mmCIF file of C-alpha atoms in Angstrom:
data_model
loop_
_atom_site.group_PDB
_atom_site.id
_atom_site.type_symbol
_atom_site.label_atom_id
_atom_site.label_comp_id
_atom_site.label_asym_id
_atom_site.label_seq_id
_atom_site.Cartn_x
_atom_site.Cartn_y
_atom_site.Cartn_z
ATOM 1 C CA UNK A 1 -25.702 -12.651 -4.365
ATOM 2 C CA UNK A 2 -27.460 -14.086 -1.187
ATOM 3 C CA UNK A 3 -30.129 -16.437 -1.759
ATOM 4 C CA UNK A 4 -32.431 -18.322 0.661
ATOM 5 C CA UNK A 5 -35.645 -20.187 -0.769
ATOM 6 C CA UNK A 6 -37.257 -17.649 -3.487
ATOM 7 C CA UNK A 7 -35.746 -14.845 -1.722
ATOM 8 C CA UNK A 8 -32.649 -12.811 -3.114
ATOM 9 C CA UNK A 9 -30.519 -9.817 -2.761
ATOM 10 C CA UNK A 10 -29.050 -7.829 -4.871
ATOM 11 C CA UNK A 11 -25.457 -8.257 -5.958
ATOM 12 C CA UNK A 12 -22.858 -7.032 -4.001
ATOM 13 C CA UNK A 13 -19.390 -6.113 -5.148
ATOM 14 C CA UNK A 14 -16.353 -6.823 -2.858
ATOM 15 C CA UNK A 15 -12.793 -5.836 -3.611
ATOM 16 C CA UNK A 16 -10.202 -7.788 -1.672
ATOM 17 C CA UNK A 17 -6.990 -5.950 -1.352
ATOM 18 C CA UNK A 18 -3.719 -7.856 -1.220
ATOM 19 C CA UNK A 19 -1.577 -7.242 2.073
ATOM 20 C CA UNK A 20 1.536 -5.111 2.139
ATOM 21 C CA UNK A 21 4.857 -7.054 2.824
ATOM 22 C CA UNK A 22 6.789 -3.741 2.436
ATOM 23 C CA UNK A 23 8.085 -0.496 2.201
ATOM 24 C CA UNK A 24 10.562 1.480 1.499
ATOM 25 C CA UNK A 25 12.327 4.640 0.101
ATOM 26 C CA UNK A 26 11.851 4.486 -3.991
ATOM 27 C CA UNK A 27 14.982 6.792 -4.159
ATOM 28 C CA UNK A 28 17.214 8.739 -2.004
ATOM 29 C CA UNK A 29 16.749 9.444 1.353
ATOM 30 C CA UNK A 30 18.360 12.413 1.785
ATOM 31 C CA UNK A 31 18.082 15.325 -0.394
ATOM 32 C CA UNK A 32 20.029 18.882 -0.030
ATOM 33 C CA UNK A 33 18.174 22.081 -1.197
ATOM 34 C CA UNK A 34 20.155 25.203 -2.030
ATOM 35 C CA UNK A 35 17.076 28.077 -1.064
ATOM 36 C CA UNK A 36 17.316 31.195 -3.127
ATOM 37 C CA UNK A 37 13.668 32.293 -2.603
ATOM 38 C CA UNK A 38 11.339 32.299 0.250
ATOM 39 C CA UNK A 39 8.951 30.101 -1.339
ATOM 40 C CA UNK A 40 10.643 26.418 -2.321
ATOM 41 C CA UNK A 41 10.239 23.335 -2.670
ATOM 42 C CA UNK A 42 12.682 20.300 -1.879
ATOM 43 C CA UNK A 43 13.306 17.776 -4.714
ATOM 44 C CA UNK A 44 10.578 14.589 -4.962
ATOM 45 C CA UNK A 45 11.197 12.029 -2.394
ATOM 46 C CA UNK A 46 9.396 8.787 -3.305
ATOM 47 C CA UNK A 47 7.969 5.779 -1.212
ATOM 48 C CA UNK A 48 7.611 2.410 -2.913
ATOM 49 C CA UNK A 49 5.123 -0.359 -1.511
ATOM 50 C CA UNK A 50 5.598 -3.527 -2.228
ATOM 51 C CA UNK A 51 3.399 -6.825 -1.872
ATOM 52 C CA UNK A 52 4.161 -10.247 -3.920
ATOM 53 C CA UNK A 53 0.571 -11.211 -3.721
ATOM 54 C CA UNK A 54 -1.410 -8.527 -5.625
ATOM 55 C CA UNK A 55 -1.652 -4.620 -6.514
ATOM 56 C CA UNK A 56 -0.221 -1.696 -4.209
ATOM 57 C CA UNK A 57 -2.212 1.051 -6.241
ATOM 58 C CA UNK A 58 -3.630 3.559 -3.592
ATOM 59 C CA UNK A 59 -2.076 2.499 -0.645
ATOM 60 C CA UNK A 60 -2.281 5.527 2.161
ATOM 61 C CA UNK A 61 1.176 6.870 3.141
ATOM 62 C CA UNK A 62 1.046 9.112 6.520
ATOM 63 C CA UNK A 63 3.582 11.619 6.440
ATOM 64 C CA UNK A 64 5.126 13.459 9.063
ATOM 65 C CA UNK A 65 7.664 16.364 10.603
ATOM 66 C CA UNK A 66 9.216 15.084 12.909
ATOM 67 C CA UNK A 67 12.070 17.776 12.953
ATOM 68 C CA UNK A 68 12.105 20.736 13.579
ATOM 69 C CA UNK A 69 9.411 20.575 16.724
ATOM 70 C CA UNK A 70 6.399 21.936 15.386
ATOM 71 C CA UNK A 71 7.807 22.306 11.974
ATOM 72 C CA UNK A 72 7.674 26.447 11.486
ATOM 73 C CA UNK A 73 8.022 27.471 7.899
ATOM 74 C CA UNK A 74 7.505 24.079 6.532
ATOM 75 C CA UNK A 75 4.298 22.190 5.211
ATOM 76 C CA UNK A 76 4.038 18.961 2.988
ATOM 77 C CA UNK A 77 3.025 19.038 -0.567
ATOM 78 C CA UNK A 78 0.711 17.679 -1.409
ATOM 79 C CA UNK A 79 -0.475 17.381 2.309
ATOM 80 C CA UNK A 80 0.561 15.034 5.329
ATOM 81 C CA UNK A 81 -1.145 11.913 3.214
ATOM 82 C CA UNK A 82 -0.098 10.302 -0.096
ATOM 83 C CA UNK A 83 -1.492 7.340 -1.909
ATOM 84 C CA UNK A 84 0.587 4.675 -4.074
ATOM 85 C CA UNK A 85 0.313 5.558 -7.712
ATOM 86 C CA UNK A 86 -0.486 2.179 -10.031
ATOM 87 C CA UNK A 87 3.233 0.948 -9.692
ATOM 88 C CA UNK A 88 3.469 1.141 -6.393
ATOM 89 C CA UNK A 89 4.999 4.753 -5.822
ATOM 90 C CA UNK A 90 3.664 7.486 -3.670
ATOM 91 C CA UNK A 91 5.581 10.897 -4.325
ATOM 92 C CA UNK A 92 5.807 14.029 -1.789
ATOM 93 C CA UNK A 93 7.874 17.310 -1.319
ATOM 94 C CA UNK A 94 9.244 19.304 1.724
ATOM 95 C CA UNK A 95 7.930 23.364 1.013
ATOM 96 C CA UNK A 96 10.007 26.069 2.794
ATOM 97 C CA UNK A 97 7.683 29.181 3.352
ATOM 98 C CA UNK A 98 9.040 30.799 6.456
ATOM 99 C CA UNK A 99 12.085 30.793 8.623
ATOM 100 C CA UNK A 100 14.967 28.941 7.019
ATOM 101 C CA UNK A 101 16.021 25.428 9.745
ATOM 102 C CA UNK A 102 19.210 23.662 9.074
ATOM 103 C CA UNK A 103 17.256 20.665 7.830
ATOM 104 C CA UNK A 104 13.881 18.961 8.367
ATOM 105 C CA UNK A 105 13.544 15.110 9.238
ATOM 106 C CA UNK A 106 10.246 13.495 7.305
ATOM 107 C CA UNK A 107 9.061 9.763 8.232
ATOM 108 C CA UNK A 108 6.740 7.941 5.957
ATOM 109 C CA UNK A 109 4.570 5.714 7.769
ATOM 110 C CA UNK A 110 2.247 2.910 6.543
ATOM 111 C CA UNK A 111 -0.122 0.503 8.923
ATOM 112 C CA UNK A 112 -2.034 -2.343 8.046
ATOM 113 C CA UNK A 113 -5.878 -2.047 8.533
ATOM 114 C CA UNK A 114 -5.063 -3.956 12.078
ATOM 115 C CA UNK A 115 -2.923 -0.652 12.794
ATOM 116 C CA UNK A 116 0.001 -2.681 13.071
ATOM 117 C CA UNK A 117 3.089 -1.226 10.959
ATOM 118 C CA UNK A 118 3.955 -2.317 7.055
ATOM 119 C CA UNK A 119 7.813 -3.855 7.266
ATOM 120 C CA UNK A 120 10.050 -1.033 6.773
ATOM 121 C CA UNK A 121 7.759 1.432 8.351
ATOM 122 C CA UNK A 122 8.548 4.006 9.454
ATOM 123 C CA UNK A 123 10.938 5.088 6.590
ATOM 124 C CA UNK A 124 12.691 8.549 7.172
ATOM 125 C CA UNK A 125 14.136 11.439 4.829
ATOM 126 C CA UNK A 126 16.372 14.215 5.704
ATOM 127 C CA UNK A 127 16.157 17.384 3.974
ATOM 128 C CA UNK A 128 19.061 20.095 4.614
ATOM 129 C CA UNK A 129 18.440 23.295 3.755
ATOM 130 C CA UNK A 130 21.928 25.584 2.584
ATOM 131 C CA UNK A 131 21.973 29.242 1.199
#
């Protein structure tokens, strides 16, 4: 609360949220999916942020395909951005809907609010795809 004289405001609340010293992969980071349908869905790959001075709940992973170019037949579930769970973990799968590609190449990015990148940022997952 701001206060001046007689006058004052309201209360405000303010969350501060403790800086990210890192990331990295929470499991393996390569994972080999043996498609029988058209519709399926790679194994969980897992992030894990990590910061020594406070929480890492809800921190916003960017996720990406970087491989193959313009990534036909393949989407992210549950979309191209995850948040940290309340230990720290954000969780994501590869889908294969279309055209079968040898494998797909994932990165996990994370930035500070400054834009610069979280150590261990960019982390990348391979996903090979065998009949």
């Amino acid at each position: 609360m701001a206060r001046t004289g007689t006058l004052r405001s309201t209360p405000i609340a303010i969350h501060v949220v403790a800086a990210l010293d890192s990331i990295a992969a929470g499991g393996p980071t390569r994972d080999t999916v043996f498609v029988s349908t058209p519709d399926f869905l790679s194994d969980s790959l897992l992030i894990h942020a990590f910061s020594q001075s406070g929480t890492t709940a809800g921190v916003k992973v960017a996720l990406s395909i970087a491989f193959p170019p313009g990534a036909p037949g393949l989407t992210l579930v549950p979309g191209d951005t995850v948040q940290t769970d309340q230990s720290g973990i954000a969780v994501f799968q590869v889908r294969l809907t279309g055209v079968q590609p040898d494998s797909a190449v994932v990165t996990a990015t994370v930035r500070r609010r400054s834009g610069t990148l979280v150590a261990g940022s960019p982390v990348t997952f391979v996903v090979e795809f065998r009949q």
